[in-house]
mmCIF file of C-alpha atoms in Angstrom:
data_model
loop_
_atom_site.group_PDB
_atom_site.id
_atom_site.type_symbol
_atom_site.label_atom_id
_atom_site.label_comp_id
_atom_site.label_asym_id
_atom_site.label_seq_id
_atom_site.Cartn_x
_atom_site.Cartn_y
_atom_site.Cartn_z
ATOM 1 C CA UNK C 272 -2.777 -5.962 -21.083
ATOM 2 C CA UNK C 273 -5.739 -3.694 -22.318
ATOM 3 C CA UNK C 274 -4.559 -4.844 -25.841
ATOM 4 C CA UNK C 275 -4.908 -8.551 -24.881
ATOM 5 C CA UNK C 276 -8.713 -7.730 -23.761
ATOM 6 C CA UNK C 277 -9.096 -5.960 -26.960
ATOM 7 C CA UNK C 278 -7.684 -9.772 -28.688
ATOM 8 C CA UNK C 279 -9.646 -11.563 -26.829
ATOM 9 C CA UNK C 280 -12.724 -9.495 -27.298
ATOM 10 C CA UNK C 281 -12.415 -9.162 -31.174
ATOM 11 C CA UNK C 282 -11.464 -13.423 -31.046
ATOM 12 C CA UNK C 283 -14.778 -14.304 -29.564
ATOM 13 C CA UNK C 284 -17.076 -12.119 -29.346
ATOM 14 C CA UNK C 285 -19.619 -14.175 -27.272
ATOM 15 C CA UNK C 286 -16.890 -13.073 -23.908
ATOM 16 C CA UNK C 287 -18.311 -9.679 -23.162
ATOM 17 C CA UNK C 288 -21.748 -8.682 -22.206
ATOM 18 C CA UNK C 289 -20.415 -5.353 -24.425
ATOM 19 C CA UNK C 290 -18.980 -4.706 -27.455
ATOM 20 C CA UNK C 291 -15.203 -5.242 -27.568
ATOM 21 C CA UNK C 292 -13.891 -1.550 -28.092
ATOM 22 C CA UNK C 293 -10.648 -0.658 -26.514
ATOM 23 C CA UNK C 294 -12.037 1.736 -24.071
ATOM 24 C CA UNK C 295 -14.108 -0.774 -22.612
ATOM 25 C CA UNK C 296 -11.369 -3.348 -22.048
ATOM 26 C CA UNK C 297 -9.206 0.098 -20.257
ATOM 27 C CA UNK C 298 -12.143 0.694 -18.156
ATOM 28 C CA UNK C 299 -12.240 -2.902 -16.892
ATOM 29 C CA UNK C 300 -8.775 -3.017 -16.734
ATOM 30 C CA UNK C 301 -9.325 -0.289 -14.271
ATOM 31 C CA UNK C 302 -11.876 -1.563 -12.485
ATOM 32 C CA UNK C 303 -10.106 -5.114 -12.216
ATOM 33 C CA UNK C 304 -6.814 -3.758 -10.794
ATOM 34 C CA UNK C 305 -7.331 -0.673 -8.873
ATOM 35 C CA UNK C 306 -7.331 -2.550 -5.577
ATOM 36 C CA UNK C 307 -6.099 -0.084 -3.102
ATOM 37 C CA UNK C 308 -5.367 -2.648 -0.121
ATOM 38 C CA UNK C 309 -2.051 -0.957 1.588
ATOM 39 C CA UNK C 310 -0.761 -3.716 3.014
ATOM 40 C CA UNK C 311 -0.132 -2.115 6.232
ATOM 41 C CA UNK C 312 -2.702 0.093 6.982
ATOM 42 C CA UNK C 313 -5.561 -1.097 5.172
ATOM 43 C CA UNK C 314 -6.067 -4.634 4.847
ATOM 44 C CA UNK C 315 -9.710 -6.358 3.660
ATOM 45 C CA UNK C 316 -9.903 -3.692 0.912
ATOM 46 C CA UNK C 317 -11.905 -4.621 -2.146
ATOM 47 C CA UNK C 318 -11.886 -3.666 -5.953
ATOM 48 C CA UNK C 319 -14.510 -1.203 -6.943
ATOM 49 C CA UNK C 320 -15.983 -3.809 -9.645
ATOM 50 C CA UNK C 321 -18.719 -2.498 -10.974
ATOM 51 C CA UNK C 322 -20.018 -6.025 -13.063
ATOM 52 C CA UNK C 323 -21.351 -3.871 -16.429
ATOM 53 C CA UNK C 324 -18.558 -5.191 -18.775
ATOM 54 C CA UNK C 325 -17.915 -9.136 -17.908
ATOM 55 C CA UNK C 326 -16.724 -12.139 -19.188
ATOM 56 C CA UNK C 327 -19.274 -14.246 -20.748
ATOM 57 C CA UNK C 328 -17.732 -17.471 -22.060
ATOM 58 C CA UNK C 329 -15.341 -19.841 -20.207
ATOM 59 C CA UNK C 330 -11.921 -18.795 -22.070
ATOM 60 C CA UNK C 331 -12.561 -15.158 -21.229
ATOM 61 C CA UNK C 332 -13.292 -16.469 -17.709
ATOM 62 C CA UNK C 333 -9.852 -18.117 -17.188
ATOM 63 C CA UNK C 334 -7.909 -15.258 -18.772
ATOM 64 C CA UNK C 335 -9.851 -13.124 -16.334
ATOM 65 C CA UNK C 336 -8.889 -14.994 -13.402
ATOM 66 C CA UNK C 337 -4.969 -15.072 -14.595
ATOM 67 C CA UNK C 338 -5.050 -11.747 -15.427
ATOM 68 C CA UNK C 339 -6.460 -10.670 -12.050
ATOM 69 C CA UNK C 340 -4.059 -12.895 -9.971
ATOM 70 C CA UNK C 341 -1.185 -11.341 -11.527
ATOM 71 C CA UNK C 342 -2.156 -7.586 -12.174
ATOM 72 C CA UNK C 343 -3.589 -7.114 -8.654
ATOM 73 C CA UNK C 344 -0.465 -7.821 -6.871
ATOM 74 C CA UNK C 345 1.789 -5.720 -9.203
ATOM 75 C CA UNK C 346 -0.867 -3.175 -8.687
ATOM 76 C CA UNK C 347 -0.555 -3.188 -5.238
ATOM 77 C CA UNK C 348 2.845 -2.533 -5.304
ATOM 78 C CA UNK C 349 2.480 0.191 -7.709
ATOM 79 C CA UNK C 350 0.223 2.028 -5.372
ATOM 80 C CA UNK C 351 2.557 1.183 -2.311
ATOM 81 C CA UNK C 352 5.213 2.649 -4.190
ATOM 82 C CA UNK C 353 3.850 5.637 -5.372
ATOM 83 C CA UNK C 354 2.068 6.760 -1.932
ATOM 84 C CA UNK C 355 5.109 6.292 -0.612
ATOM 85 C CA UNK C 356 7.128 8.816 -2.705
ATOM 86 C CA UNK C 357 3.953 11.400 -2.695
ATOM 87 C CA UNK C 358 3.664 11.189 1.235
ATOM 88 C CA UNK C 359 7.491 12.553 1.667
ATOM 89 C CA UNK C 360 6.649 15.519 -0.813
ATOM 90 C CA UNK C 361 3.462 16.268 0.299
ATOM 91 C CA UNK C 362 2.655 15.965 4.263
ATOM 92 C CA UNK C 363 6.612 14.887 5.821
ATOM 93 C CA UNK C 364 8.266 18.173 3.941
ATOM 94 C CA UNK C 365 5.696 19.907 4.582
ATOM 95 C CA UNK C 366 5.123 19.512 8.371
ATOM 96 C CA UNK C 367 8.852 19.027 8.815
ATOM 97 C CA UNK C 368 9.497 22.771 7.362
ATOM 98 C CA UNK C 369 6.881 24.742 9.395
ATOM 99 C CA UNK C 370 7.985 22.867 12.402
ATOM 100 C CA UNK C 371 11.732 23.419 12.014
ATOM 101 C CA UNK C 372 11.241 27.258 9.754
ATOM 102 C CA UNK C 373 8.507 28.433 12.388
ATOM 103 C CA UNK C 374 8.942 26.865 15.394
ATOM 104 C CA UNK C 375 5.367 25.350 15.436
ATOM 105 C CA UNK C 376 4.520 22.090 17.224
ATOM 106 C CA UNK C 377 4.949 19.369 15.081
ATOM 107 C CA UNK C 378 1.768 17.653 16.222
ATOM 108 C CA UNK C 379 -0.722 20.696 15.686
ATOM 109 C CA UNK C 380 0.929 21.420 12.180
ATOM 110 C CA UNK C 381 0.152 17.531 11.122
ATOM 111 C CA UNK C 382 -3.299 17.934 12.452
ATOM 112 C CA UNK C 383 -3.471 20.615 10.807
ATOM 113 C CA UNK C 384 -2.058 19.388 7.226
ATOM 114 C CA UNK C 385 -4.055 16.169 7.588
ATOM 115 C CA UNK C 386 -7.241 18.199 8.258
ATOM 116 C CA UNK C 387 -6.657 20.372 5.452
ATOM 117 C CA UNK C 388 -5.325 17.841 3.069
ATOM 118 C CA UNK C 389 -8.540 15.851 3.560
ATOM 119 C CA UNK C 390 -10.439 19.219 2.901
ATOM 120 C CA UNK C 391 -8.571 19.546 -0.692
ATOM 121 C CA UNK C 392 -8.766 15.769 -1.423
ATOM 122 C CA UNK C 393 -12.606 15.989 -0.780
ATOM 123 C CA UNK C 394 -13.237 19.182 -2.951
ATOM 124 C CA UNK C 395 -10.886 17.742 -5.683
ATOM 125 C CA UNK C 396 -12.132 13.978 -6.106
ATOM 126 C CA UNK C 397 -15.673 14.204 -5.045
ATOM 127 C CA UNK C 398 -17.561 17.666 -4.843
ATOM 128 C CA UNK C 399 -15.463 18.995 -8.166
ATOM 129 C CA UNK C 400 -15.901 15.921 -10.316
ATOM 130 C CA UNK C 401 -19.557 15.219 -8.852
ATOM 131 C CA UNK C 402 -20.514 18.620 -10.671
ATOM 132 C CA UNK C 403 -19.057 17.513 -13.526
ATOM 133 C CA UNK C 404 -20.786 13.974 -13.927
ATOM 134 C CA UNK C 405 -24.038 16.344 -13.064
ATOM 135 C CA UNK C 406 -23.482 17.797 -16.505
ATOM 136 C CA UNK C 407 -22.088 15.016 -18.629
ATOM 137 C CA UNK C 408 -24.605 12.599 -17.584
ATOM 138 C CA UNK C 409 -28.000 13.564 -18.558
ATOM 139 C CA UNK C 410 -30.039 11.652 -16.020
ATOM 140 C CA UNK C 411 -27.850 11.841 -12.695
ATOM 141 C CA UNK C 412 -28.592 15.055 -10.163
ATOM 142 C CA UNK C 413 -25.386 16.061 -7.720
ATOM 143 C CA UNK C 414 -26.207 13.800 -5.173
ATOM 144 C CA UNK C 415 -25.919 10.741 -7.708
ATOM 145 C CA UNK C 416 -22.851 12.009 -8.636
ATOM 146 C CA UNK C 417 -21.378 12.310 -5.442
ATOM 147 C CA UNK C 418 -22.546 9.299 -4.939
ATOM 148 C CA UNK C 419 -21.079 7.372 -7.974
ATOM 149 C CA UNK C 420 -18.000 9.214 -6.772
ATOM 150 C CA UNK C 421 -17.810 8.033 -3.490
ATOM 151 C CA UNK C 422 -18.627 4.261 -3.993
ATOM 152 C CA UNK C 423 -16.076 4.176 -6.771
ATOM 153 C CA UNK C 424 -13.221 5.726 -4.931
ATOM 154 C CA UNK C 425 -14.217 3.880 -1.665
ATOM 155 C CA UNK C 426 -14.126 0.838 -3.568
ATOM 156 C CA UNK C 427 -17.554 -0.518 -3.230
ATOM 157 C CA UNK C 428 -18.216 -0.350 -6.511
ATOM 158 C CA UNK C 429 -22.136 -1.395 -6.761
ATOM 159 C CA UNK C 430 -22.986 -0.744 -10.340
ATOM 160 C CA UNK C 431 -26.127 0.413 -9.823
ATOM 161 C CA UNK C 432 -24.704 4.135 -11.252
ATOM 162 C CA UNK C 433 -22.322 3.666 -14.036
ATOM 163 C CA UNK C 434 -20.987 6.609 -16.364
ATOM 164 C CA UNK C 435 -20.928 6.929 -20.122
ATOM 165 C CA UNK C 436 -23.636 4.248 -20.502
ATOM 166 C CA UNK C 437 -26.085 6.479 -22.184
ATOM 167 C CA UNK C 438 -27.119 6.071 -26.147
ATOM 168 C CA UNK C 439 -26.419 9.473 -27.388
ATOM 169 C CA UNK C 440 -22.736 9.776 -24.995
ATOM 170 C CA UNK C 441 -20.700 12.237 -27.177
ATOM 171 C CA UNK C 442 -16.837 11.110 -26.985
ATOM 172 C CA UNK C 443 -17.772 7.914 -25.345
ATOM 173 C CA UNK C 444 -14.203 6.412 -25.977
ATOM 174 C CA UNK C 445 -12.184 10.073 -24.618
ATOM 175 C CA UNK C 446 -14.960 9.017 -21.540
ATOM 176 C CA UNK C 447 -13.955 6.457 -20.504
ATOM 177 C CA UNK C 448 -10.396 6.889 -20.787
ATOM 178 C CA UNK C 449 -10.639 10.083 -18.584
ATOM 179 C CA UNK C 450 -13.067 8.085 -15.811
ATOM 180 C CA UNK C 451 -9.887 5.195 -15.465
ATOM 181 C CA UNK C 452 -7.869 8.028 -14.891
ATOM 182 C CA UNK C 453 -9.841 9.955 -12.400
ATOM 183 C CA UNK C 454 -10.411 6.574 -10.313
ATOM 184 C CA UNK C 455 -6.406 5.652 -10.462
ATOM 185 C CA UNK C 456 -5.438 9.230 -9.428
ATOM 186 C CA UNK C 457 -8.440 9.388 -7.060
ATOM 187 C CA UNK C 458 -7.108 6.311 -5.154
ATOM 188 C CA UNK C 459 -4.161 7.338 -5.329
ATOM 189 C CA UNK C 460 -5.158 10.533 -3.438
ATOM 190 C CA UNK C 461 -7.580 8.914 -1.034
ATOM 191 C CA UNK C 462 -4.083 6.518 0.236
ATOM 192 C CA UNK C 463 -2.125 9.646 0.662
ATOM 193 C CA UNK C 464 -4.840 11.067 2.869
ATOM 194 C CA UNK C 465 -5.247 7.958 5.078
ATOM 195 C CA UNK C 466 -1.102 7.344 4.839
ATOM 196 C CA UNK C 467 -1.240 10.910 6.453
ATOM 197 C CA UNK C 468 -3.986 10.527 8.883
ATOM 198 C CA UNK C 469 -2.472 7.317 9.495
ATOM 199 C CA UNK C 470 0.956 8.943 10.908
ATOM 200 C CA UNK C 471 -0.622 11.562 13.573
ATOM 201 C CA UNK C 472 0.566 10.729 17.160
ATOM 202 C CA UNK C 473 -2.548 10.793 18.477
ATOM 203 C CA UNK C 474 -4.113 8.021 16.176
ATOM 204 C CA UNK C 475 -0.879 6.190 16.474
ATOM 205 C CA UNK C 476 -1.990 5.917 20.700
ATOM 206 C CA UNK C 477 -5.111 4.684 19.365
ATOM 207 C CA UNK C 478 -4.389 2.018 17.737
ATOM 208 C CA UNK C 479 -1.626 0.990 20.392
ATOM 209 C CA UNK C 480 -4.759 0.368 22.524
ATOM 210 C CA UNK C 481 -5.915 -2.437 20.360
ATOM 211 C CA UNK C 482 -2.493 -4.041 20.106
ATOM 212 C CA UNK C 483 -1.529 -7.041 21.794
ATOM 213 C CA UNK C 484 0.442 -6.913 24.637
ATOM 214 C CA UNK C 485 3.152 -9.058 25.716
ATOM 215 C CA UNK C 486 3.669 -10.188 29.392
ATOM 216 C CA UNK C 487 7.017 -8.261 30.320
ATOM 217 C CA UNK C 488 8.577 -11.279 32.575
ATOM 218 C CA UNK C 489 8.257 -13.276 28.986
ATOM 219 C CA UNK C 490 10.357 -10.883 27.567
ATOM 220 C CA UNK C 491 12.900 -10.474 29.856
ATOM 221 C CA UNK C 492 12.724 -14.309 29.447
ATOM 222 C CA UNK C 493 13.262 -13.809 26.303
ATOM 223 C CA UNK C 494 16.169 -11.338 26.663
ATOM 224 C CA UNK C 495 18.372 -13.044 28.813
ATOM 225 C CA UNK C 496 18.107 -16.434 26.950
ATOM 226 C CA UNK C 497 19.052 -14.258 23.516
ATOM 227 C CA UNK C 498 22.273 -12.739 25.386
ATOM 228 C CA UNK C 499 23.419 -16.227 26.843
ATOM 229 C CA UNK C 500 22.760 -17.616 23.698
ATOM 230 C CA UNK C 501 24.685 -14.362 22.065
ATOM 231 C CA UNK C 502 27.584 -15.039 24.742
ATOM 232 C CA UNK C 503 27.913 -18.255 24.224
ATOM 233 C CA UNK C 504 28.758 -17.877 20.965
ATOM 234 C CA UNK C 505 30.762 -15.594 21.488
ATOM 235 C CA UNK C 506 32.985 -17.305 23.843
ATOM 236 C CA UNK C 507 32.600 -20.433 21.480
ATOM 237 C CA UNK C 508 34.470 -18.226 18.689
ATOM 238 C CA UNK C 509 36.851 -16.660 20.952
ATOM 239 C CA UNK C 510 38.286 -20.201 22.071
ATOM 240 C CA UNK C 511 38.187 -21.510 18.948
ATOM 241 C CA UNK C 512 41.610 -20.085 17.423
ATOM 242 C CA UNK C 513 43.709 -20.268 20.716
ATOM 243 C CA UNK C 514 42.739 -24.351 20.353
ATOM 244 C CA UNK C 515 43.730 -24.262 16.751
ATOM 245 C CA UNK C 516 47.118 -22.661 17.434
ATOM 246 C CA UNK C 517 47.395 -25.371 20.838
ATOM 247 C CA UNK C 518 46.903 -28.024 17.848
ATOM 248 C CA UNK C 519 49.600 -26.467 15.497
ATOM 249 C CA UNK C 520 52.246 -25.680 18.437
ATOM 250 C CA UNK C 521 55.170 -28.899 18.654
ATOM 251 C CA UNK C 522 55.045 -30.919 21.472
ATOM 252 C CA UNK C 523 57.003 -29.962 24.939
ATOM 253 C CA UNK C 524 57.418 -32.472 27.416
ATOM 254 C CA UNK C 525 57.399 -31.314 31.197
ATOM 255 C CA UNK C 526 60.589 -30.167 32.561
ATOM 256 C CA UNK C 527 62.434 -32.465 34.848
ATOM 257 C CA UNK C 528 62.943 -31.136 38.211
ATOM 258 C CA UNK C 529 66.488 -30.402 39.145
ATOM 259 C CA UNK C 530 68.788 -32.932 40.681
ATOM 260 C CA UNK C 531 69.595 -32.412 44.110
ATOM 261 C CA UNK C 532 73.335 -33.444 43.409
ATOM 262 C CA UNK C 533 73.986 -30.858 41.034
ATOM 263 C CA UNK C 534 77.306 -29.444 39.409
ATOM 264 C CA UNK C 535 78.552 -28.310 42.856
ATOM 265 C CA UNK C 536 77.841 -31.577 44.481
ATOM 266 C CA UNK C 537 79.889 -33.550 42.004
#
């Protein structure tokens, strides 16, 4: 798909408010399609747009548009997918083994793990990287690094603090690629650590508080018209065959009653 930007780009080159290089079209892909809404925990997510690269004319518009209603989905399913997997390998294993190898309580070791998997996840994808964009980008200071960093993988994406922008950017293409990789594996990470967070027992109660609940003489309502129903079915089946082979037996007549004047009499 980042080669049918790169098409479209080089076809008309009135589409993009920037110049149609390949690393451009990856970094909107990127921007476009990491939409980390997990379905079931975190619904009302948005994309981290930032709006620097953009379609300009109508076609590049409409491909836009198509592009985005197809890739976000599949996107969302790829991130589904993949939290999924990383969650058993890196906070179910993990509490499972000191819980069953150590004897610990299984609810203070996932506090635990959450609290110091959120510790890693913050040192890794936003203090770490924040110094980094502090070097590479001449005019941002740590805090608008951290910033950038936390908008982006947040998903706000303002645009008011975008990276590899400046005139002199050495490896401006090697940039960019590396930046649509930090945000895809820094999503990635940031799902894992709600996904875990998300699982404790004690925000599980939480959230029961908010739920909905049902009137209990409704469901009993409910219950005994599914097992009548379920019975009646049942019995419906049952009597079925024993009909069928009624159907298929010949027909006996009654048995005439015995003659007072029998055999003896005569």
């Amino acid at each position: 798909m980042t080669l049918l930007f790169s098409i479209v780009v080089h076809w008309n080159s009135r589409t993009w408010g920037s110049p149609g290089l390949c690393p451009h079209s990856l970094a909107l892909v990127g921007f476009v399609l990491t939409w980390p809404g997990y379905p079931r925990h975190y619904p009302g997510s948005a994309s981290p747009g930032y709006g620097h690269t953009v379609p300009l004319s109508d076609g590049g518009k409409a491909f836009c548009i198509i592009y985005s209603v197809i890739g976000i989905p599949f996107t969302l399913l790829f991130l589904t997918a993949v939290v999924q997997r990383v969650t058993i390998h890196v906070t179910r294993r993990p509490v499972l083994y000191f819980h069953v190898r150590w004897g610990f309580s299984k609810q203070v070791v996932a506090i635990v793990h959450a609290v110091l998997l959120g510790f890693v996840t913050v040192s890794c994808f936003f203090f770490i990287p924040a110094a980094v964009f502090s070097i590479l980008e001449d005019d941002w200071n740590f805090l608008e690094s951290f910033y950038f960093c936390f908008i982006s993988l947040s998903t706000i994406g303002l645009g008011d603090y975008v990276p590899g922008e400046a005139y002199n950017q050495k490896f401006r293409e090697l940039y960019k690629i590396g930046i649509t990789c930090y945000l895809l594996l820094g999503l990635i990470a940031m799902l894992v650590v709600l996904e875990t967070f998300c699982e404790l027992h004690e925000l599980k109660k939480f959230r029961k508080m908010f739920y909905v609940k049902k009137d209990k003489d409704e469901d009993r309502v409910h219950i005994i018209e599914h097992d009548q129903l379920s019975f009646s079915s049942i019995a419906d089946q049952a009597a079925g065959p024993k009909e069928d082979r009624k159907q298929n037996e010949p027909f006996v007549g009654p048995q005439s009653s015995a003659h007072p004047d029998g055999p003896a009499g005569n």
